[in-house]
């Protein structure tokens, strides 16, 4: 997963708990447990895991989610996100779905 971005306006929070993020106080409390909320939902999209995801994205006002497939579309859109881009890598056999709100 990419953990570097040229724009100062973009904060890649999936790596903050490992590397820190001195540029943003908005995510200063983001922890490995917060990242696990996202991972748990993508691995097991249950109602309980979705409820935890909803709390976490609202707590940090996360405006972009990158999902590994489109089975999450209805849940993510119910949180106010819109699918803006699909990026596929046919060599690796992966597709990422980018949602923003």
PDB file of C-alpha atoms in Angstrom:
ATOM      1  CA  UNK A   1       0.000   0.000   0.000  1.00  0.00           C
ATOM      2  CA  UNK A   2       1.264   3.453  -0.855  1.00  0.00           C
ATOM      3  CA  UNK A   3       2.061   5.578   2.197  1.00  0.00           C
ATOM      4  CA  UNK A   4       3.468   8.677   0.509  1.00  0.00           C
ATOM      5  CA  UNK A   5       1.690  11.518  -1.252  1.00  0.00           C
ATOM      6  CA  UNK A   6       3.050  14.701  -2.761  1.00  0.00           C
ATOM      7  CA  UNK A   7       0.090  16.796  -1.635  1.00  0.00           C
ATOM      8  CA  UNK A   8       0.099  18.292   1.860  1.00  0.00           C
ATOM      9  CA  UNK A   9      -3.713  18.245   1.700  1.00  0.00           C
ATOM     10  CA  UNK A  10      -3.850  14.447   1.681  1.00  0.00           C
ATOM     11  CA  UNK A  11      -3.223  12.481   4.858  1.00  0.00           C
ATOM     12  CA  UNK A  12      -2.707   8.761   4.443  1.00  0.00           C
ATOM     13  CA  UNK A  13      -3.918   7.687   7.827  1.00  0.00           C
ATOM     14  CA  UNK A  14      -3.447   3.940   7.400  1.00  0.00           C
ATOM     15  CA  UNK A  15       0.221   4.398   8.285  1.00  0.00           C
ATOM     16  CA  UNK A  16      -0.011   7.159  10.912  1.00  0.00           C
ATOM     17  CA  UNK A  17       0.099   4.819  13.891  1.00  0.00           C
ATOM     18  CA  UNK A  18       3.360   3.328  12.551  1.00  0.00           C
ATOM     19  CA  UNK A  19       5.134   6.443  11.277  1.00  0.00           C
ATOM     20  CA  UNK A  20       3.371   9.380  12.891  1.00  0.00           C
ATOM     21  CA  UNK A  21       1.977  12.447  11.178  1.00  0.00           C
ATOM     22  CA  UNK A  22       3.359  15.730  12.495  1.00  0.00           C
ATOM     23  CA  UNK A  23       1.445  17.709   9.842  1.00  0.00           C
ATOM     24  CA  UNK A  24      -2.050  16.994  11.147  1.00  0.00           C
ATOM     25  CA  UNK A  25      -3.661  17.279  14.547  1.00  0.00           C
ATOM     26  CA  UNK A  26      -6.964  15.977  13.124  1.00  0.00           C
ATOM     27  CA  UNK A  27      -5.573  12.430  13.126  1.00  0.00           C
ATOM     28  CA  UNK A  28      -3.165  12.653  16.077  1.00  0.00           C
ATOM     29  CA  UNK A  29      -5.210  10.101  18.041  1.00  0.00           C
ATOM     30  CA  UNK A  30      -5.585   7.637  15.154  1.00  0.00           C
ATOM     31  CA  UNK A  31      -4.312   4.260  16.354  1.00  0.00           C
ATOM     32  CA  UNK A  32      -3.646   0.761  15.129  1.00  0.00           C
ATOM     33  CA  UNK A  33      -7.009  -0.172  16.653  1.00  0.00           C
ATOM     34  CA  UNK A  34      -8.698   2.437  14.458  1.00  0.00           C
ATOM     35  CA  UNK A  35      -6.994   0.935  11.402  1.00  0.00           C
ATOM     36  CA  UNK A  36      -8.193  -2.512  12.517  1.00  0.00           C
ATOM     37  CA  UNK A  37     -11.783  -1.235  12.460  1.00  0.00           C
ATOM     38  CA  UNK A  38     -11.372  -0.568   8.730  1.00  0.00           C
ATOM     39  CA  UNK A  39      -9.583  -3.870   8.098  1.00  0.00           C
ATOM     40  CA  UNK A  40     -12.132  -5.873  10.093  1.00  0.00           C
ATOM     41  CA  UNK A  41     -14.956  -4.371   8.067  1.00  0.00           C
ATOM     42  CA  UNK A  42     -13.287  -5.121   4.730  1.00  0.00           C
ATOM     43  CA  UNK A  43     -12.503  -8.706   5.788  1.00  0.00           C
ATOM     44  CA  UNK A  44     -15.887  -9.331   7.421  1.00  0.00           C
ATOM     45  CA  UNK A  45     -18.507  -6.746   6.370  1.00  0.00           C
ATOM     46  CA  UNK A  46     -20.952  -7.575   9.184  1.00  0.00           C
ATOM     47  CA  UNK A  47     -23.447  -5.102  10.633  1.00  0.00           C
ATOM     48  CA  UNK A  48     -21.362  -4.883  13.829  1.00  0.00           C
ATOM     49  CA  UNK A  49     -18.157  -4.127  11.902  1.00  0.00           C
ATOM     50  CA  UNK A  50     -20.020  -1.597   9.761  1.00  0.00           C
ATOM     51  CA  UNK A  51     -21.303   0.189  12.873  1.00  0.00           C
ATOM     52  CA  UNK A  52     -17.734   0.445  14.182  1.00  0.00           C
ATOM     53  CA  UNK A  53     -16.544   1.739  10.796  1.00  0.00           C
ATOM     54  CA  UNK A  54     -19.264   4.383  10.802  1.00  0.00           C
ATOM     55  CA  UNK A  55     -18.195   5.626  14.238  1.00  0.00           C
ATOM     56  CA  UNK A  56     -14.521   5.703  13.241  1.00  0.00           C
ATOM     57  CA  UNK A  57     -14.950   7.565   9.913  1.00  0.00           C
ATOM     58  CA  UNK A  58     -17.197  10.128  11.588  1.00  0.00           C
ATOM     59  CA  UNK A  59     -14.851  10.547  14.571  1.00  0.00           C
ATOM     60  CA  UNK A  60     -11.956  11.502  12.294  1.00  0.00           C
ATOM     61  CA  UNK A  61     -14.095  13.081   9.546  1.00  0.00           C
ATOM     62  CA  UNK A  62     -12.497  10.798   6.955  1.00  0.00           C
ATOM     63  CA  UNK A  63     -13.418  12.045   3.507  1.00  0.00           C
ATOM     64  CA  UNK A  64     -11.970   9.256   1.351  1.00  0.00           C
ATOM     65  CA  UNK A  65     -12.154   5.463   1.564  1.00  0.00           C
ATOM     66  CA  UNK A  66     -10.394   3.074  -0.778  1.00  0.00           C
ATOM     67  CA  UNK A  67     -12.156  -0.261  -0.862  1.00  0.00           C
ATOM     68  CA  UNK A  68     -10.834  -3.554  -2.295  1.00  0.00           C
ATOM     69  CA  UNK A  69     -14.042  -4.404  -4.193  1.00  0.00           C
ATOM     70  CA  UNK A  70     -17.534  -3.112  -4.843  1.00  0.00           C
ATOM     71  CA  UNK A  71     -19.401  -5.346  -2.359  1.00  0.00           C
ATOM     72  CA  UNK A  72     -19.158  -2.437   0.121  1.00  0.00           C
ATOM     73  CA  UNK A  73     -20.852   0.039  -2.215  1.00  0.00           C
ATOM     74  CA  UNK A  74     -24.257   0.273  -0.484  1.00  0.00           C
ATOM     75  CA  UNK A  75     -22.768   0.536   3.012  1.00  0.00           C
ATOM     76  CA  UNK A  76     -20.178   3.143   2.046  1.00  0.00           C
ATOM     77  CA  UNK A  77     -22.711   5.186   0.102  1.00  0.00           C
ATOM     78  CA  UNK A  78     -25.089   5.133   3.101  1.00  0.00           C
ATOM     79  CA  UNK A  79     -22.358   7.023   4.992  1.00  0.00           C
ATOM     80  CA  UNK A  80     -22.448   9.820   2.409  1.00  0.00           C
ATOM     81  CA  UNK A  81     -19.597   8.662   0.183  1.00  0.00           C
ATOM     82  CA  UNK A  82     -19.746   8.630  -3.609  1.00  0.00           C
ATOM     83  CA  UNK A  83     -17.766   6.324  -5.874  1.00  0.00           C
ATOM     84  CA  UNK A  84     -15.498   8.632  -7.875  1.00  0.00           C
ATOM     85  CA  UNK A  85     -12.941   6.312  -9.431  1.00  0.00           C
ATOM     86  CA  UNK A  86     -12.175   2.675 -10.037  1.00  0.00           C
ATOM     87  CA  UNK A  87      -8.545   1.776 -10.570  1.00  0.00           C
ATOM     88  CA  UNK A  88      -7.658  -1.642 -11.937  1.00  0.00           C
ATOM     89  CA  UNK A  89      -4.321  -3.357 -12.314  1.00  0.00           C
ATOM     90  CA  UNK A  90      -4.853  -6.281 -14.651  1.00  0.00           C
ATOM     91  CA  UNK A  91      -1.315  -7.577 -14.086  1.00  0.00           C
ATOM     92  CA  UNK A  92      -1.829  -7.844 -10.329  1.00  0.00           C
ATOM     93  CA  UNK A  93      -5.493  -8.775 -10.668  1.00  0.00           C
ATOM     94  CA  UNK A  94      -6.660  -6.076  -8.253  1.00  0.00           C
ATOM     95  CA  UNK A  95      -9.137  -3.234  -8.410  1.00  0.00           C
ATOM     96  CA  UNK A  96      -9.525  -0.396  -5.939  1.00  0.00           C
ATOM     97  CA  UNK A  97     -12.752   1.565  -5.529  1.00  0.00           C
ATOM     98  CA  UNK A  98     -12.260   5.171  -4.397  1.00  0.00           C
ATOM     99  CA  UNK A  99     -15.089   6.846  -2.500  1.00  0.00           C
ATOM    100  CA  UNK A 100     -15.200  10.460  -1.300  1.00  0.00           C
ATOM    101  CA  UNK A 101     -17.597  12.622   0.714  1.00  0.00           C
TER     102      UNK A 101
END
